[in-house]
Amino acid sequence: MYSKHIKEHKTSWGAPVLTATFPAYRSVSFVGSIELPKYSIMGDELGKLYGQMLLEGTKKKKKKDIQILLDTWGASLSFSTSTTRLVFSGRVRTVHFEKLLALVSEVLTEPTFPAAELASLKKRELGGLAMEAQDTRSQASIGLARALFPKGHPNYAHIIEESRRALAGITRGALVKFHNEVVGRDSLVFSVAGEMDEKKILAYVEKYFKKLPKG
């Protein structure tokens, strides 16, 4: 219905920005992504933890502070990873859109990856792997993926024991190194839909994502 309203723009460094402006009860939704490197076995597990750890705190804000802000704005914000992209998405009232983009920029430029939160998350992930090891459907899926795709292919699957070893070896330092290597504005793709002036959208994307490093 609203496909005719979708327009493609470019930031000053060439990143595509898609906008679809239409009446939406004074709210906007957005999805952005940044390219990730080809994963190794460590990278598979590292990427999963990395996406979950980004909202655990920044140099200026603790996890609790971030959640209070989101609640105050009536906003949602999440980060996740696929085999090829870091994906972040959110929804907020139009009046708070700039503030939410500023927070996204802060999370991407100043994450702290707290060691205590990492330890807790690793325990949960290990628990999930233990359950997966007992799931016949999961085991069959892993076996099929290993038979169909060569090692290094995005759809190749690692056995549970490989994932456990990789997970055990992930440290805060590894997350920091991974972050410094992958986050950059050149591969950014960003889309926004909702009730907001198009010029303001482009101005905010330019202002806050230009803070990301090149590359």
Short mmCIF file of C-alpha atoms in Angstrom, two decimals:
data_model
loop_
_atom_site.label_atom_id
_atom_site.label_comp_id
_atom_site.label_asym_id
_atom_site.label_seq_id
_atom_site.Cartn_x
_atom_site.Cartn_y
_atom_site.Cartn_z
CA MET A 1 0.00 0.00 0.00
CA TYR A 2 2.76 2.41 0.92
CA SER A 3 5.41 1.15 -1.52
CA LYS A 4 4.93 4.21 -3.71
CA HIS A 5 6.08 6.36 -0.78
CA ILE A 6 9.46 4.61 -0.45
CA LYS A 7 12.37 6.79 -1.51
CA GLU A 8 16.08 6.05 -1.54
CA HIS A 9 18.62 8.66 -0.47
CA LYS A 10 22.36 8.67 0.19
CA THR A 11 24.39 10.01 3.10
CA SER A 12 27.43 12.18 2.43
CA TRP A 13 29.59 9.02 2.49
CA GLY A 14 27.26 7.06 0.20
CA ALA A 15 25.25 4.87 2.61
CA PRO A 16 21.71 4.17 1.36
CA VAL A 17 18.83 5.51 3.45
CA LEU A 18 15.30 4.34 2.60
CA THR A 19 12.36 6.41 3.81
CA ALA A 20 8.62 5.76 3.73
CA THR A 21 6.75 8.64 5.34
CA PHE A 22 3.02 8.29 6.02
CA PRO A 23 0.54 8.87 8.88
CA ALA A 24 1.48 6.46 11.69
CA TYR A 25 0.12 7.93 14.93
CA ARG A 26 3.18 10.18 15.31
CA SER A 27 5.61 7.29 15.53
CA VAL A 28 8.47 5.90 13.44
CA SER A 29 10.14 2.51 13.08
CA PHE A 30 13.62 1.89 11.75
CA VAL A 31 15.96 -0.94 10.81
CA GLY A 32 19.66 -0.54 10.17
CA SER A 33 22.48 -2.95 9.49
CA ILE A 34 26.26 -3.07 9.14
CA GLU A 35 28.22 -5.75 7.31
CA LEU A 36 30.09 -8.33 9.38
CA PRO A 37 33.11 -10.37 8.32
CA LYS A 38 32.87 -14.01 7.33
CA TYR A 39 32.59 -16.04 10.51
CA SER A 40 34.93 -18.74 11.76
CA ILE A 41 33.68 -21.17 14.43
CA MET A 42 34.76 -18.65 17.09
CA GLY A 43 33.09 -15.95 15.06
CA ASP A 44 29.75 -17.76 15.03
CA GLU A 45 29.54 -17.73 18.81
CA LEU A 46 31.30 -14.39 19.13
CA GLY A 47 28.81 -12.76 16.79
CA LYS A 48 25.85 -14.09 18.77
CA LEU A 49 27.22 -12.78 22.06
CA TYR A 50 28.30 -9.51 20.49
CA GLY A 51 24.79 -8.59 19.36
CA GLN A 52 23.34 -9.38 22.78
CA MET A 53 26.07 -7.51 24.69
CA LEU A 54 25.74 -4.16 22.92
CA LEU A 55 22.88 -2.99 25.15
CA GLU A 56 24.65 -3.99 28.37
CA GLY A 57 26.19 -0.53 28.77
CA THR A 58 28.23 2.30 27.26
CA LYS A 59 30.95 4.56 28.64
CA LYS A 60 28.24 7.04 29.67
CA LYS A 61 25.32 4.75 30.56
CA LYS A 62 24.79 1.49 32.40
CA LYS A 63 22.26 -1.09 31.22
CA LYS A 64 19.73 0.23 33.74
CA ASP A 65 20.15 3.80 32.47
CA ILE A 66 19.52 2.68 28.89
CA GLN A 67 16.37 0.82 29.88
CA ILE A 68 15.04 3.80 31.84
CA LEU A 69 15.52 6.05 28.81
CA LEU A 70 13.74 3.60 26.52
CA ASP A 71 10.85 3.32 28.97
CA THR A 72 10.66 7.10 29.32
CA TRP A 73 10.49 7.57 25.55
CA GLY A 74 8.09 4.65 25.08
CA ALA A 75 10.67 3.17 22.73
CA SER A 76 11.98 -0.25 21.79
CA LEU A 77 15.54 -1.01 20.64
CA SER A 78 17.29 -4.27 19.83
CA PHE A 79 20.56 -5.51 18.34
CA SER A 80 21.19 -8.91 16.76
CA THR A 81 23.50 -10.59 14.26
CA SER A 82 22.98 -12.75 11.21
CA THR A 83 25.81 -14.59 9.45
CA THR A 84 26.54 -11.45 7.43
CA ARG A 85 25.12 -8.37 9.19
CA LEU A 86 24.81 -6.63 12.54
CA VAL A 87 21.13 -5.59 12.66
CA PHE A 88 19.56 -2.96 14.92
CA SER A 89 15.94 -1.91 14.97
CA GLY A 90 13.62 0.26 17.00
CA ARG A 91 10.33 2.04 17.29
CA VAL A 92 9.63 5.35 19.00
CA ARG A 93 7.33 8.35 19.01
CA THR A 94 8.39 10.87 16.42
CA VAL A 95 9.23 13.51 19.02
CA HIS A 96 11.93 11.22 20.50
CA PHE A 97 13.38 9.85 17.24
CA GLU A 98 16.52 11.99 17.37
CA LYS A 99 17.21 10.96 20.97
CA LEU A 100 16.90 7.29 20.09
CA LEU A 101 19.27 7.64 17.13
CA ALA A 102 21.75 9.41 19.41
CA LEU A 103 21.54 6.42 21.76
CA VAL A 104 22.09 3.97 18.89
CA SER A 105 25.16 5.95 17.85
CA GLU A 106 26.47 5.90 21.43
CA VAL A 107 25.94 2.15 21.70
CA LEU A 108 27.82 1.59 18.44
CA THR A 109 30.73 3.89 19.30
CA GLU A 110 31.15 3.48 23.08
CA PRO A 111 30.10 -0.03 24.20
CA THR A 112 31.76 -1.39 27.35
CA PHE A 113 30.92 -5.14 27.24
CA PRO A 114 30.87 -5.57 31.06
CA ALA A 115 32.72 -8.73 32.14
CA ALA A 116 30.08 -9.74 34.71
CA GLU A 117 27.28 -9.53 32.14
CA LEU A 118 29.37 -11.51 29.66
CA ALA A 119 29.91 -14.31 32.19
CA SER A 120 26.19 -14.49 32.88
CA LEU A 121 25.32 -14.54 29.19
CA LYS A 122 27.86 -17.30 28.49
CA LYS A 123 26.24 -19.45 31.17
CA ARG A 124 22.84 -18.99 29.55
CA GLU A 125 24.24 -19.81 26.12
CA LEU A 126 25.93 -22.96 27.45
CA GLY A 127 22.59 -23.98 28.94
CA GLY A 128 20.97 -23.44 25.56
CA LEU A 129 23.61 -25.60 23.86
CA ALA A 130 23.00 -28.38 26.41
CA MET A 131 19.31 -28.37 25.53
CA GLU A 132 20.11 -28.27 21.81
CA ALA A 133 22.34 -31.32 22.22
CA GLN A 134 19.26 -33.27 23.43
CA ASP A 135 16.99 -32.02 20.64
CA THR A 136 16.82 -34.60 17.83
CA ARG A 137 15.43 -32.05 15.35
CA SER A 138 18.32 -29.65 16.02
CA GLN A 139 20.86 -32.45 15.66
CA ALA A 140 19.31 -33.59 12.38
CA SER A 141 19.36 -30.01 11.08
CA ILE A 142 23.05 -29.65 11.98
CA GLY A 143 23.85 -32.92 10.23
CA LEU A 144 21.98 -31.90 7.08
CA ALA A 145 23.67 -28.49 6.94
CA ARG A 146 27.11 -30.09 7.31
CA ALA A 147 26.30 -32.52 4.50
CA LEU A 148 24.94 -29.90 2.11
CA PHE A 149 27.35 -26.99 2.63
CA PRO A 150 31.16 -26.79 2.75
CA LYS A 151 32.96 -25.48 5.80
CA GLY A 152 33.03 -21.67 5.67
CA HIS A 153 29.68 -21.40 3.90
CA PRO A 154 27.16 -19.17 5.78
CA ASN A 155 24.76 -22.11 6.06
CA TYR A 156 27.34 -24.60 7.35
CA ALA A 157 26.59 -25.74 10.92
CA HIS A 158 29.00 -26.56 13.74
CA ILE A 159 28.50 -29.46 16.10
CA ILE A 160 27.59 -28.67 19.72
CA GLU A 161 31.03 -29.50 21.11
CA GLU A 162 32.69 -27.08 18.66
CA SER A 163 30.28 -24.35 19.73
CA ARG A 164 30.96 -25.07 23.42
CA ARG A 165 34.73 -24.76 22.94
CA ALA A 166 34.34 -21.51 20.99
CA LEU A 167 31.99 -20.07 23.60
CA ALA A 168 34.35 -20.93 26.44
CA GLY A 169 37.17 -19.04 24.74
CA ILE A 170 35.29 -15.75 24.30
CA THR A 171 36.53 -12.93 26.55
CA ARG A 172 35.66 -9.28 26.96
CA GLY A 173 38.86 -8.47 25.06
CA ALA A 174 37.69 -10.61 22.15
CA LEU A 175 34.41 -8.68 22.01
CA VAL A 176 36.23 -5.34 22.05
CA LYS A 177 38.55 -6.48 19.26
CA PHE A 178 35.63 -7.81 17.21
CA HIS A 179 33.74 -4.54 17.66
CA ASN A 180 36.70 -2.40 16.60
CA GLU A 181 37.18 -4.51 13.49
CA VAL A 182 33.59 -4.66 12.26
CA VAL A 183 31.73 -1.46 13.12
CA GLY A 184 32.00 1.16 10.41
CA ARG A 185 29.70 3.48 8.54
CA ASP A 186 30.67 2.52 4.97
CA SER A 187 28.51 -0.63 4.89
CA LEU A 188 25.57 0.96 6.72
CA VAL A 189 22.09 0.44 5.28
CA PHE A 190 19.26 2.27 7.05
CA SER A 191 15.50 2.41 6.56
CA VAL A 192 12.80 4.45 8.33
CA ALA A 193 9.02 4.28 8.06
CA GLY A 194 6.38 6.37 9.75
CA GLU A 195 5.13 9.83 10.45
CA MET A 196 8.08 12.22 10.22
CA ASP A 197 9.52 14.91 8.00
CA GLU A 198 11.88 13.33 5.47
CA LYS A 199 14.47 16.09 5.74
CA LYS A 200 14.72 15.62 9.50
CA ILE A 201 15.21 11.87 9.07
CA LEU A 202 18.12 12.39 6.70
CA ALA A 203 19.65 15.10 8.90
CA TYR A 204 19.56 12.86 11.99
CA VAL A 205 21.00 9.84 10.16
CA GLU A 206 23.79 12.02 8.80
CA LYS A 207 24.49 13.59 12.19
CA TYR A 208 24.62 10.46 14.34
CA PHE A 209 25.97 7.78 12.03
CA LYS A 210 28.73 9.97 10.71
CA LYS A 211 30.28 9.43 14.16
CA LEU A 212 30.96 5.81 13.27
CA PRO A 213 34.48 5.08 12.00
CA LYS A 214 35.08 4.72 8.29
CA GLY A 215 35.38 1.28 6.75
#
